[in-house]
Short mmCIF file of C-alpha atoms in Angstrom, two decimals:
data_model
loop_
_atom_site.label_atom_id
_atom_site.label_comp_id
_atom_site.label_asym_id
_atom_site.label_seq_id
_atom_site.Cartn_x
_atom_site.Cartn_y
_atom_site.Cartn_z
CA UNK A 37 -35.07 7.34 -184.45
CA UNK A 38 -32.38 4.50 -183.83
CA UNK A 39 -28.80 4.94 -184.88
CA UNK A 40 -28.02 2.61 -187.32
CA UNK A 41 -25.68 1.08 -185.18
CA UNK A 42 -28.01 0.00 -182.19
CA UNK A 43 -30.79 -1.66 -184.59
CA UNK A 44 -29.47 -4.89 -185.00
CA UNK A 45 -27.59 -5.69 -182.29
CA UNK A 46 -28.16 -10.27 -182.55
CA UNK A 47 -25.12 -11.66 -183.36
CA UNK A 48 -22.96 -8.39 -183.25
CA UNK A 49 -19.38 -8.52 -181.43
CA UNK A 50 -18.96 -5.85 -178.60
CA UNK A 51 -16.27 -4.84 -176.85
CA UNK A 52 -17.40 -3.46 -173.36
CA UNK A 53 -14.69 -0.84 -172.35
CA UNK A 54 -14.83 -0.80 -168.46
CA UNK A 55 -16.05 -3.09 -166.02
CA UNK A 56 -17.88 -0.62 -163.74
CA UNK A 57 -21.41 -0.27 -162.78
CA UNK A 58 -21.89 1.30 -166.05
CA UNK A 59 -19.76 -1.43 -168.37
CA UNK A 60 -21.64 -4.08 -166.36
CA UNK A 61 -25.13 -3.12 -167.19
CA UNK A 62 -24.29 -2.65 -170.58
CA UNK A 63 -22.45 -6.02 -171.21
CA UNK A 64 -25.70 -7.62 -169.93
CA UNK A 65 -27.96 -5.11 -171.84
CA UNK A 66 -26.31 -6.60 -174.90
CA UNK A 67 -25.90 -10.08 -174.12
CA UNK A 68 -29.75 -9.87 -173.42
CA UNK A 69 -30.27 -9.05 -177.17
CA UNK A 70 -28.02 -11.45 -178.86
CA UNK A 71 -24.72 -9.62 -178.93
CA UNK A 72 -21.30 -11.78 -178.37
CA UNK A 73 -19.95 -9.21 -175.14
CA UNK A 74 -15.97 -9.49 -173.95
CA UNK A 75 -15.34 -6.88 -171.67
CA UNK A 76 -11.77 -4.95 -171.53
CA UNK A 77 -10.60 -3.64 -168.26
CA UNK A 78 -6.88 -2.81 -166.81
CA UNK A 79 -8.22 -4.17 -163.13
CA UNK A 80 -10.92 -6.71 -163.12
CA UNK A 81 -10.18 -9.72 -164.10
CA UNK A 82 -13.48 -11.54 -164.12
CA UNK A 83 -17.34 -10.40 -164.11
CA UNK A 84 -20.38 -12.55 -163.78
CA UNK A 85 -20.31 -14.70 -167.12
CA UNK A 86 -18.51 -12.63 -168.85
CA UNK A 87 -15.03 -12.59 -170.49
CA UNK A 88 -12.54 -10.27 -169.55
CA UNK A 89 -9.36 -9.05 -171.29
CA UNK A 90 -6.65 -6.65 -170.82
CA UNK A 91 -5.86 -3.42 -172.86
CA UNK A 92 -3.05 -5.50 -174.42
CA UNK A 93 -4.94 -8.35 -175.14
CA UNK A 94 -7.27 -6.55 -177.53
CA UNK A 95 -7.09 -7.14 -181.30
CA UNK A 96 -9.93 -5.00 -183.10
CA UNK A 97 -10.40 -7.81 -185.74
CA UNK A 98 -12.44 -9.70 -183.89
CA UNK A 99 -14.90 -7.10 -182.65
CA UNK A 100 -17.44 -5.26 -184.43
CA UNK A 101 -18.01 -2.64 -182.04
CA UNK A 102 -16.66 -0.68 -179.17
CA UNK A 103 -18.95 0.38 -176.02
CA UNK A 104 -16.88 3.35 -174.11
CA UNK A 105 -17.96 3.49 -170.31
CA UNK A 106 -17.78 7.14 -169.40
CA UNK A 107 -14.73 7.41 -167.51
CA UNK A 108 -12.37 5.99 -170.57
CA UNK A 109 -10.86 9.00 -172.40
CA UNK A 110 -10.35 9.84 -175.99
CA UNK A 111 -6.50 9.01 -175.77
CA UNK A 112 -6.55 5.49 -174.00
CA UNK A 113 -4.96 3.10 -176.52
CA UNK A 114 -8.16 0.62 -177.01
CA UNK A 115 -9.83 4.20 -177.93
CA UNK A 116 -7.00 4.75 -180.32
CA UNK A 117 -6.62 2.01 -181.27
CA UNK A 118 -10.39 1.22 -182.22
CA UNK A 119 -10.84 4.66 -184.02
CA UNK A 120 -7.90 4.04 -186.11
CA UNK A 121 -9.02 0.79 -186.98
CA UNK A 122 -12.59 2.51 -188.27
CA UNK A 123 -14.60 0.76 -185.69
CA UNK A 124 -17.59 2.17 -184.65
CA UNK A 125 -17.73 3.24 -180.81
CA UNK A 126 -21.38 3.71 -179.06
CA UNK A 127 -22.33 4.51 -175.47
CA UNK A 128 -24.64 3.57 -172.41
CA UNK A 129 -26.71 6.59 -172.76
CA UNK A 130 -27.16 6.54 -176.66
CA UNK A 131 -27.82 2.80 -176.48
CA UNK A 132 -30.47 3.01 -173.98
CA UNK A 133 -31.93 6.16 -175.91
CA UNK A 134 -32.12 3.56 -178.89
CA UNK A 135 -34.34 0.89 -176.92
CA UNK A 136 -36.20 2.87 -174.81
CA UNK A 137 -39.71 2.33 -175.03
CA UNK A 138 -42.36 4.21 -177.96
CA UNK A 139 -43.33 7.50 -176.41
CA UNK A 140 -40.89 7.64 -173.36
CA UNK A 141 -39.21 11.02 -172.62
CA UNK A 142 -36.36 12.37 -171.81
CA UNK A 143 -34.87 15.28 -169.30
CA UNK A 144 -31.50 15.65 -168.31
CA UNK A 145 -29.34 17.50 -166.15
CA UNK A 146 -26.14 18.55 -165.26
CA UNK A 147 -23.61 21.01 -163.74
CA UNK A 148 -20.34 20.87 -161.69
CA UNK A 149 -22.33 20.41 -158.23
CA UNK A 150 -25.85 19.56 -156.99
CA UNK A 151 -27.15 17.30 -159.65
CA UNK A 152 -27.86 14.51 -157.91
CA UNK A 153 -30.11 16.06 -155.28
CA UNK A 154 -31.89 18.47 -158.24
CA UNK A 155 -32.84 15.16 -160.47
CA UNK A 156 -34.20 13.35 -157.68
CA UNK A 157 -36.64 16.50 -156.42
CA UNK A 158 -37.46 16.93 -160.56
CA UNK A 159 -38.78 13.59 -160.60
CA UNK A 160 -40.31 13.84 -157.64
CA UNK A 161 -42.33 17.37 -158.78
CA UNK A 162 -43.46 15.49 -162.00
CA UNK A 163 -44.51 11.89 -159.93
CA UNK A 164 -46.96 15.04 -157.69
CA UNK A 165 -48.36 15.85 -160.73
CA UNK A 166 -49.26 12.83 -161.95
CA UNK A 167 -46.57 11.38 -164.19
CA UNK A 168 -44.69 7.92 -164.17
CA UNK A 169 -40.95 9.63 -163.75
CA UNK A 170 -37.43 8.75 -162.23
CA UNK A 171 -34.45 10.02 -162.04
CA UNK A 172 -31.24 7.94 -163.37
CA UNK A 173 -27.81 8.17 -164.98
CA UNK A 174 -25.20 9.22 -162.82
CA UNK A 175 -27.34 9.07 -159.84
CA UNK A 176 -28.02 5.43 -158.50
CA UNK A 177 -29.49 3.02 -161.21
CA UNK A 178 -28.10 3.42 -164.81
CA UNK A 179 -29.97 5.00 -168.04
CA UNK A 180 -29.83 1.06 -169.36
CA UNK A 181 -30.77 -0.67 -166.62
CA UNK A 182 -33.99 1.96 -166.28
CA UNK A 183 -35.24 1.73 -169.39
CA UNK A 184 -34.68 -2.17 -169.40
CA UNK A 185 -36.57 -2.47 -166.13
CA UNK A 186 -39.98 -3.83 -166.28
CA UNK A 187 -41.38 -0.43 -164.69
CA UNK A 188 -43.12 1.85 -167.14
CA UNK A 189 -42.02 5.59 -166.82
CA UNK A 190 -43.44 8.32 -168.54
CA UNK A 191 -40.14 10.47 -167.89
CA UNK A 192 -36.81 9.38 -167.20
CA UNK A 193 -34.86 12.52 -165.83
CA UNK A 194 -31.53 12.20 -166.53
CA UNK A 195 -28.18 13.29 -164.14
CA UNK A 196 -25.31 13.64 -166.70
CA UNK A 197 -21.83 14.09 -166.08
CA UNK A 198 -18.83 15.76 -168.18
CA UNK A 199 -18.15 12.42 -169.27
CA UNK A 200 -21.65 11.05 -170.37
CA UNK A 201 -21.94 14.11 -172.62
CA UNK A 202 -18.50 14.10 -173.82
CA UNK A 203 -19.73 10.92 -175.72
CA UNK A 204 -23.25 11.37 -176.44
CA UNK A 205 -24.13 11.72 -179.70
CA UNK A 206 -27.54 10.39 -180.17
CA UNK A 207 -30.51 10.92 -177.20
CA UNK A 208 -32.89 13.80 -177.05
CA UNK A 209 -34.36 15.53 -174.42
CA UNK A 210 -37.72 17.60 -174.03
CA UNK A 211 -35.93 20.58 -171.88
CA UNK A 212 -32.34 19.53 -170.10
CA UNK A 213 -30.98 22.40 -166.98
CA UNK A 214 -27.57 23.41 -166.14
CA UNK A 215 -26.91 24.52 -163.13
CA UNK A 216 -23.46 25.39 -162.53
CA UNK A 217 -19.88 25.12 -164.40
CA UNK A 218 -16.98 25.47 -162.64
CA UNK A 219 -13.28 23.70 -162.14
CA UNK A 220 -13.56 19.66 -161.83
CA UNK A 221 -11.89 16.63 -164.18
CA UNK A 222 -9.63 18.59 -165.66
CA UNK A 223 -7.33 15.98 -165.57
CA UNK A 224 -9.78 13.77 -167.84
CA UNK A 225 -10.50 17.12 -170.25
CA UNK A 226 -7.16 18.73 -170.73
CA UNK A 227 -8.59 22.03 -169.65
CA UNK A 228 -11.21 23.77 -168.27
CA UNK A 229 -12.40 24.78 -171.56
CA UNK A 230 -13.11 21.62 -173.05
CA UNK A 231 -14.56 20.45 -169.49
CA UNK A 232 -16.70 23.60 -170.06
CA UNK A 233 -17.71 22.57 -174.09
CA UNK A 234 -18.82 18.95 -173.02
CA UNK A 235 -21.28 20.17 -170.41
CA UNK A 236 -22.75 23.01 -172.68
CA UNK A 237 -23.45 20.67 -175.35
CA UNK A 238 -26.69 19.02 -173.48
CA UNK A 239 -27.97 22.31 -175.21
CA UNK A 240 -27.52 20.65 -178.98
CA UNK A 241 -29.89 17.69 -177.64
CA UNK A 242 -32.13 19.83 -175.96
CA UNK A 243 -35.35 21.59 -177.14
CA UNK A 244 -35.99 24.03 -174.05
CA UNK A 245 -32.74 25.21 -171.97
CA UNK A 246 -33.32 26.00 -167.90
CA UNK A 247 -30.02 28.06 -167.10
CA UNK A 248 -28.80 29.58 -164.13
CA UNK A 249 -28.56 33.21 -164.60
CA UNK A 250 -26.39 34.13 -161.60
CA UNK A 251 -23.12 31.93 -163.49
CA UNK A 252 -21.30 33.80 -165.52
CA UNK A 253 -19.62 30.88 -167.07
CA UNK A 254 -23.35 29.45 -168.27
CA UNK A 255 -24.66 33.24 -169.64
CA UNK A 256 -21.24 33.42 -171.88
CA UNK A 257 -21.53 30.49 -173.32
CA UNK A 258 -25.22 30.09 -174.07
CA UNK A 259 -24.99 33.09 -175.88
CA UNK A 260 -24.75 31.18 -179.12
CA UNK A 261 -28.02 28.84 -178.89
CA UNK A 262 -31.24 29.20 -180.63
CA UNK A 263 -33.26 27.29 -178.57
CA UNK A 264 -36.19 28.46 -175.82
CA UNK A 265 -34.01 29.79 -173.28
CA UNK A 266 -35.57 29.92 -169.59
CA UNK A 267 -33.74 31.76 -167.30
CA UNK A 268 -33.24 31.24 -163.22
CA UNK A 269 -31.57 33.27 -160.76
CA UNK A 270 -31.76 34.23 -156.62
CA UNK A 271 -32.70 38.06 -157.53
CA UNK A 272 -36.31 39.07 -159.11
CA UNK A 273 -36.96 37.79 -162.01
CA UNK A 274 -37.58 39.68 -165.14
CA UNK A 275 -40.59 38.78 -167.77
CA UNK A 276 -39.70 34.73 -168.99
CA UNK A 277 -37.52 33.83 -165.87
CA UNK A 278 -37.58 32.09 -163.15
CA UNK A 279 -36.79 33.82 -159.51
CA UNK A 280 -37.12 34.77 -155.79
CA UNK A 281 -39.26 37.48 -154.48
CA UNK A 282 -38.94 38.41 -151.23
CA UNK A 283 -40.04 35.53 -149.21
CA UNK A 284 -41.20 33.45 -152.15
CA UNK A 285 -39.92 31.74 -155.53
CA UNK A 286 -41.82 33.42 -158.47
CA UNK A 287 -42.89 31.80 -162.12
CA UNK A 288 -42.57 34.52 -164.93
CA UNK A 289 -41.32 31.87 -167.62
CA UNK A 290 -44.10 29.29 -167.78
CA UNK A 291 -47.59 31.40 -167.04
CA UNK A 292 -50.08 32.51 -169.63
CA UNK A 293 -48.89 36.16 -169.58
CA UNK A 294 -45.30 37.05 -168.58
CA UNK A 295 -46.38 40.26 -166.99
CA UNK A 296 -48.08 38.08 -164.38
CA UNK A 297 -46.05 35.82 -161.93
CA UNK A 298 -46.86 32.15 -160.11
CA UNK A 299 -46.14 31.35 -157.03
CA UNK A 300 -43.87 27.78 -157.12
CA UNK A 301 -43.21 27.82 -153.02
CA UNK A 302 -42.46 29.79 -149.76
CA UNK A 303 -38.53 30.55 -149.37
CA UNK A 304 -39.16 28.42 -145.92
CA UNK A 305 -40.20 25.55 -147.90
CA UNK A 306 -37.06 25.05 -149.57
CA UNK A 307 -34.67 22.35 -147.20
CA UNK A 308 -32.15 23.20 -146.38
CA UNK A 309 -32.69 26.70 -147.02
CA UNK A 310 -29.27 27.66 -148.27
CA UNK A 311 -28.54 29.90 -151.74
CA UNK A 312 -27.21 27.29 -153.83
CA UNK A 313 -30.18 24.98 -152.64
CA UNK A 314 -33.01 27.93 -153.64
CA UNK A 315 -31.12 28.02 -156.72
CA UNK A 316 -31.24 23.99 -157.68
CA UNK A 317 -34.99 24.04 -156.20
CA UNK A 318 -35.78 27.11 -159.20
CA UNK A 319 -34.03 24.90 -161.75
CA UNK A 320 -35.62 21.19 -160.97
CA UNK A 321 -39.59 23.35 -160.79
CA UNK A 322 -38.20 25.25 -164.41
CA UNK A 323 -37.57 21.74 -165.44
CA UNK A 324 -40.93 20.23 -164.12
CA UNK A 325 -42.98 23.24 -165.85
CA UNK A 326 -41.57 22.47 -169.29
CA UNK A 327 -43.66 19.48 -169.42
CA UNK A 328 -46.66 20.92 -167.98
CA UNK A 329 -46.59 19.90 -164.01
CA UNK A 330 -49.03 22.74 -162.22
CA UNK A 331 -47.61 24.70 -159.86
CA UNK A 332 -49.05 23.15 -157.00
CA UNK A 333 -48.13 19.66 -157.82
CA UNK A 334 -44.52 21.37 -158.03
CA UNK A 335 -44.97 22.82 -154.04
CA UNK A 336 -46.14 19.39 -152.91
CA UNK A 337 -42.77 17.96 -154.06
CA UNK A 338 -40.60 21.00 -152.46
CA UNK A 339 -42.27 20.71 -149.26
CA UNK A 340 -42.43 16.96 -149.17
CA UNK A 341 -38.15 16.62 -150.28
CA UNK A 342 -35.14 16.43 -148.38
CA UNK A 343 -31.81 15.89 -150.69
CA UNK A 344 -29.88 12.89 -150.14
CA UNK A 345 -26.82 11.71 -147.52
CA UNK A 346 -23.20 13.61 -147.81
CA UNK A 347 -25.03 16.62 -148.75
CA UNK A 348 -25.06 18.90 -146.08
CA UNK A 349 -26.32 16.39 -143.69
CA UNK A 350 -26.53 17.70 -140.17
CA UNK A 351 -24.41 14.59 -137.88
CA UNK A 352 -25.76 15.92 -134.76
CA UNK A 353 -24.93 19.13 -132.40
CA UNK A 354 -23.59 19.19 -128.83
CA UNK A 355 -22.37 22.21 -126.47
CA UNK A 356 -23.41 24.71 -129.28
CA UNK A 357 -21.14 22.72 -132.21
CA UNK A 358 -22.79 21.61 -135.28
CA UNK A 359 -21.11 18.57 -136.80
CA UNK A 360 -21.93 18.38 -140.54
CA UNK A 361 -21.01 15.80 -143.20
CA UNK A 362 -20.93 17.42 -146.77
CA UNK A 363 -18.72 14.89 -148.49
CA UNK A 364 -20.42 14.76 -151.57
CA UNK A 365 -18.33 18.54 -151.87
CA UNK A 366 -15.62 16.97 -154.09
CA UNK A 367 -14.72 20.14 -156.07
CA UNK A 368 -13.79 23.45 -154.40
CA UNK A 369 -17.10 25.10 -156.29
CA UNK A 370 -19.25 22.52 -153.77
CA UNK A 371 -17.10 23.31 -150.87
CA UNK A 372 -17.60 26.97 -151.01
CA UNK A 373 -21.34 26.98 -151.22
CA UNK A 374 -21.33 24.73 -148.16
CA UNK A 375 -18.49 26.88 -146.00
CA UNK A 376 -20.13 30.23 -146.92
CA UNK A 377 -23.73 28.63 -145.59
CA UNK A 378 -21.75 28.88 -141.98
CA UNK A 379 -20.38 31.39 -140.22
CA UNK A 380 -17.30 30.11 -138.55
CA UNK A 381 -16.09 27.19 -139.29
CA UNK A 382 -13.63 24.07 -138.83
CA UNK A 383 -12.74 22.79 -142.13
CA UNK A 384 -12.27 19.24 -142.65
CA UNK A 385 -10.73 18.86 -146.32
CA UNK A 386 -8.33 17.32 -148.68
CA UNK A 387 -7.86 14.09 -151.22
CA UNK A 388 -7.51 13.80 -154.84
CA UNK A 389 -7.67 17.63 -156.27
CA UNK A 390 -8.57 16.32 -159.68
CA UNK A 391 -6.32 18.91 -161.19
CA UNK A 392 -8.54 21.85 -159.66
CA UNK A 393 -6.92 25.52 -158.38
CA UNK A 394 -7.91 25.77 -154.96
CA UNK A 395 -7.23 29.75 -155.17
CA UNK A 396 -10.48 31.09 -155.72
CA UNK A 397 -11.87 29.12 -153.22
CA UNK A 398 -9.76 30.26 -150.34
CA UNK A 399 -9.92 33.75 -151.79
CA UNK A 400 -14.03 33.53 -151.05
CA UNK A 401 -14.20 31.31 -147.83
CA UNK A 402 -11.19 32.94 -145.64
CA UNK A 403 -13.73 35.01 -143.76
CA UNK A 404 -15.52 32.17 -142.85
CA UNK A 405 -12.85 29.38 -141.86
CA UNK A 406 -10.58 29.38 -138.39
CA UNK A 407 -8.90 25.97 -138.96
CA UNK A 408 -8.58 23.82 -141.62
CA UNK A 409 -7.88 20.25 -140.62
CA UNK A 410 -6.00 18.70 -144.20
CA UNK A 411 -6.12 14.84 -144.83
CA UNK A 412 -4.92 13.50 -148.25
CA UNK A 413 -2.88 13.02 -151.47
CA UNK A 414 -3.45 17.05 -152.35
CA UNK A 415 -3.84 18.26 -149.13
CA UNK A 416 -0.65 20.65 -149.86
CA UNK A 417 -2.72 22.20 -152.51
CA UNK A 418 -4.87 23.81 -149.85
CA UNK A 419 -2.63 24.43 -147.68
CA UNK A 420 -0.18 26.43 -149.75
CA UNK A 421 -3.09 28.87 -150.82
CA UNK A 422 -4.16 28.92 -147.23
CA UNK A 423 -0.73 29.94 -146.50
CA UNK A 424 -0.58 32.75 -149.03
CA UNK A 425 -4.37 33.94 -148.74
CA UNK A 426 -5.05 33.26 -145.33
CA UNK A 427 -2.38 33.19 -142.51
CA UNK A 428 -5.03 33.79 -139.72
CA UNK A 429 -5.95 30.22 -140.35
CA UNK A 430 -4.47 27.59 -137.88
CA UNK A 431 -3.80 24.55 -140.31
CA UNK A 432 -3.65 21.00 -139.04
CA UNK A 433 -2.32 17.72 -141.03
CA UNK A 434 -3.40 14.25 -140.19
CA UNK A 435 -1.78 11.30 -141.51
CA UNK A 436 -3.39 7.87 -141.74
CA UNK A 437 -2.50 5.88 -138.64
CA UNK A 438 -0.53 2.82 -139.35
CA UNK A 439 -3.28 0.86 -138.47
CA UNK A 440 -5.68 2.36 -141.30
CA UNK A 441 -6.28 0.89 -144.30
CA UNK A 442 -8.80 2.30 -147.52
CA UNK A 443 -11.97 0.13 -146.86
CA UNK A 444 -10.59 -1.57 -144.02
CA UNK A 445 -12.51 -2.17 -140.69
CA UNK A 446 -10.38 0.30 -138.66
CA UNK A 447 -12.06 3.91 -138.80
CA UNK A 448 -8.49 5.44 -136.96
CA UNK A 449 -8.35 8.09 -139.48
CA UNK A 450 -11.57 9.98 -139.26
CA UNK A 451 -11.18 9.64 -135.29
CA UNK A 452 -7.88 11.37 -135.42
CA UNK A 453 -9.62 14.14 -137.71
CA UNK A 454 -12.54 14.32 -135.43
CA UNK A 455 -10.75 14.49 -132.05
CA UNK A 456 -8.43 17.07 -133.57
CA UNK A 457 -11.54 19.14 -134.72
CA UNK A 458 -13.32 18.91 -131.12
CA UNK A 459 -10.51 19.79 -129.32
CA UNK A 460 -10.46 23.58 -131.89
CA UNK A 461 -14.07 24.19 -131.81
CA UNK A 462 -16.10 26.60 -129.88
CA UNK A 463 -20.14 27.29 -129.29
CA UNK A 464 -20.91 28.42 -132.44
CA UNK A 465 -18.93 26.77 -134.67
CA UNK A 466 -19.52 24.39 -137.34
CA UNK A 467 -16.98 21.43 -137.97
CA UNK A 468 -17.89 20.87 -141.68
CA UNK A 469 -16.52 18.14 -143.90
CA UNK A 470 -16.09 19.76 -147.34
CA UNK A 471 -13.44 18.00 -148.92
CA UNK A 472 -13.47 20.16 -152.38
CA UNK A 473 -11.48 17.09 -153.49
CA UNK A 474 -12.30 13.43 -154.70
CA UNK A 475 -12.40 10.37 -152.25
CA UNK A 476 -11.06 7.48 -153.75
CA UNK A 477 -7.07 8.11 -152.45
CA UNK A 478 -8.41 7.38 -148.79
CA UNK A 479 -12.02 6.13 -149.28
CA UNK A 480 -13.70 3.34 -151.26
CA UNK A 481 -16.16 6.58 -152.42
CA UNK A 482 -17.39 10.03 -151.11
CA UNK A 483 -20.23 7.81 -149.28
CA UNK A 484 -17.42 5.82 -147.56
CA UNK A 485 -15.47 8.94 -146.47
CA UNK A 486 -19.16 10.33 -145.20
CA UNK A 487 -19.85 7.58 -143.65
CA UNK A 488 -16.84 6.91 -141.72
CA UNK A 489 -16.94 10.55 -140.71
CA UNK A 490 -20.15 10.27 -138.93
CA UNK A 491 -19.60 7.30 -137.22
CA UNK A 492 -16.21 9.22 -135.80
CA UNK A 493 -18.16 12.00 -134.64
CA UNK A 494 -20.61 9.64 -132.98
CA UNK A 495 -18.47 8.12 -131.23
CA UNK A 496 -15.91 10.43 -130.28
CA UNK A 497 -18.22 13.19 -130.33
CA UNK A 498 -21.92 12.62 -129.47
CA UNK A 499 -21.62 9.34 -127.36
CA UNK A 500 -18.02 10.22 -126.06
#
């Protein structure tokens, strides 16, 4: 059922905090149903029709409402400001949940890494078996703009980050997964702990749980929950999980008798077939069998999927070097699955740290790295646990070139990474951009950074 607050929405007064993707969709969400929309922002100054104020500018008595985009935290003054001035604050997902249309459901997902990639293959296992479904949220089109969209779905499956659930309060979902928690935004949370809290709470919207049995961090603090509970991990899987077998992934949570198992797919069938890519695959099928896609419908969709760019994506190879582009590794969890899916590698990494140790991750991929090439803001970060963990590997800085500038037409910075990674690798290596740190210091976005790597390792590389 609607929150009160979404039912009547003519002739209300919003606020839209944020003028991103997400604040835009909203703002026109609302305007579309009768609601008088001024957006605040600290940057933008203007968006489509819409009025835009600063922070400063904001007086809550002439506002009835306050619409938080994800990224604003609890302690930003308008926040503050707002909640001591008893106004009511709602959100993009909770507001979409309220209009959605009659007999539309809801899956969701999240998990430090590899959401993006596991939402689109779930939507794609439960358009094989025969339902209207597509994945949204934090992946591509907004929850608003999806259900507002003329298209009819059956399913929308949801990608949720920290954020999104750190202010959800309202939507429910048939089953939702978790896939992996580990250090990322603890800047925005205060601590891993509350980072941690926000992305188990799917679990309180949630009538069937698909968890990932081989992270600690998940098993600990699911203990608590009362809910069905389905289980999926790399190793065999007992009665009511989810695992592999040999040379196959195995059903034991969704058959008619647990003592039996279902085939979902071949290992083989899985691309690419890395661990923490098995281990997504076992979640998005978990998530496709709650609502009753066969088996074989489930196969179709693993053997007909490839995940999206700036995840793992093979550049090209030449005199025995791979080149791969794994930018979408923006947390040092990411960029260790990726390293330890190599055997020797050139590490291309650095950028905005987000407040994340980079410790444990050069504790677990020292074996695997010779040199680590650093680019920047936190760059130092890595280096000084390289330094203590790892002296065997050869680091290498590269500063932006005068002539480089974020967004700007000159690629002179990935070049300079590139040539310096060429001239250090061997047959047999693999230069991998892993980052294990945000973009935006360097980059318009992990896409740009991507992007501009490839197109340096084309040319330098591949064409050179």
């Amino acid at each position: 059922m609607a929150h009160a607050l979404y039912t009547n929405l003519d002739g209300k007064r919003i606020l839209v905090a944020g003028a991103g993707v997400t604040g835009a969709a909203c703002a026109r969400a609302l305007e579309k149903r009768g609601s008088t929309v001024t957006i605040v922002d600290e940057k933008v100054t203007s968006l489509e029709s819409f009025s835009v104020i600063t922070p400063d500018a904001v007086s809550f008595s002439n506002f009835d409402l306050l619409l938080v985009s994800p990224g604003w935290r609890e302690d930003h003054p308008v926040v503050l400001a707002a909640r001591a001035e008893r106004i009511a604050l709602i959100n993009e997902v909770d507001l979409a949940w309220s209009l959605k249309p009659t007999g539309q459901k809801w899956i969701a997902l999240t998990g430090t890494n590899g959401k993006t990639s596991t939402v689109e293959l779930t939507a794609a296992m439960l358009r094989s078996g025969g339902f209207q479904a597509v994945a949204c949220g934090n992946v591509g089109t907004t929850v608003i703009e999806t259900v507002d969209s003329i298209e009819k779905h059956d399913f929308l499956v949801l990608e949720l980050s920290s954020f999104q659930l750190h202010w959800l309060e309202d939507a429910q979902f048939v089953s939702s997964a978790i896939l992996n928690i580990a250090q990322d935004h603890v800047d925005w949370h205060g601590s891993f702990d509350a980072y941690a809290k926000d992305k188990i709470s799917i679990l309180d919207k949630s009538m069937t749980a698909v968890l990932n049995a081989d992270d600690g961090e998940i098993v600990n603090r699911t203990t608590h929950w009362q809910g069905r509970k389905v289980f999926f991990s790399l190793d065999t899987p007992a009665p009511g999980e989810i695992g592999v077998v040999e040379e196959l992934l195995v059903d034991r949570a969704f058959v008619a008798d647990t003592q039996e198992a279902s085939m979902i797919c071949e290992l083989v069938e899985v691309t690419p077939t890395v661990p923490h890519n098995v281990s997504n695959t076992l979640a998005a099928a978990g998530l496709a069998r709650t609502v009753g896609t066969s088996h074989e419908a489930i196969r179709a969709a693993i053997q007909e999927f490839s995940p999206g760019r700036h995840r793992i994506e093979k550049v090209g190879e030449k005199d025995g070097i791979a080149w791969i582009n794994d930018s979408k590794a923006t947390n040092p969890h990411a960029a260790s699955a990726s390293i330890m899916s190599a055997l020797s590698v050139i590490w291309v990494a650095g950028g905005l740290a987000k407040g994340a140790s980079m410790s444990e991750l050069v504790t677990r991929i020292k074996s695997r790295v010779r040199v680590a090439i650093l680019i920047g803001e936190d760059r130092e970060l890595i280096a000084q646990e390289l330094t203590e963990k790892a002296s065997h590997i050869e680091i290498i800085r590269i500063d932006a070139p005068t002539d480089y500038v974020k967004g700007g037409a000159s690629n002179s910075l990935m070049e300079e990474v590139v040539r310096a990674a060429h001239a250090k690798a061997l047959s047999g290596d693999t230069v991998l951009l892993a980052p294990a740190c945000a973009s935006m210091d360097q980059f318009i976005s992990y896409g740009d950074r991507g992007d501009r790597f490839k197109d340096a390792v084309e040319k330098v590389v591949l064409n050179g």
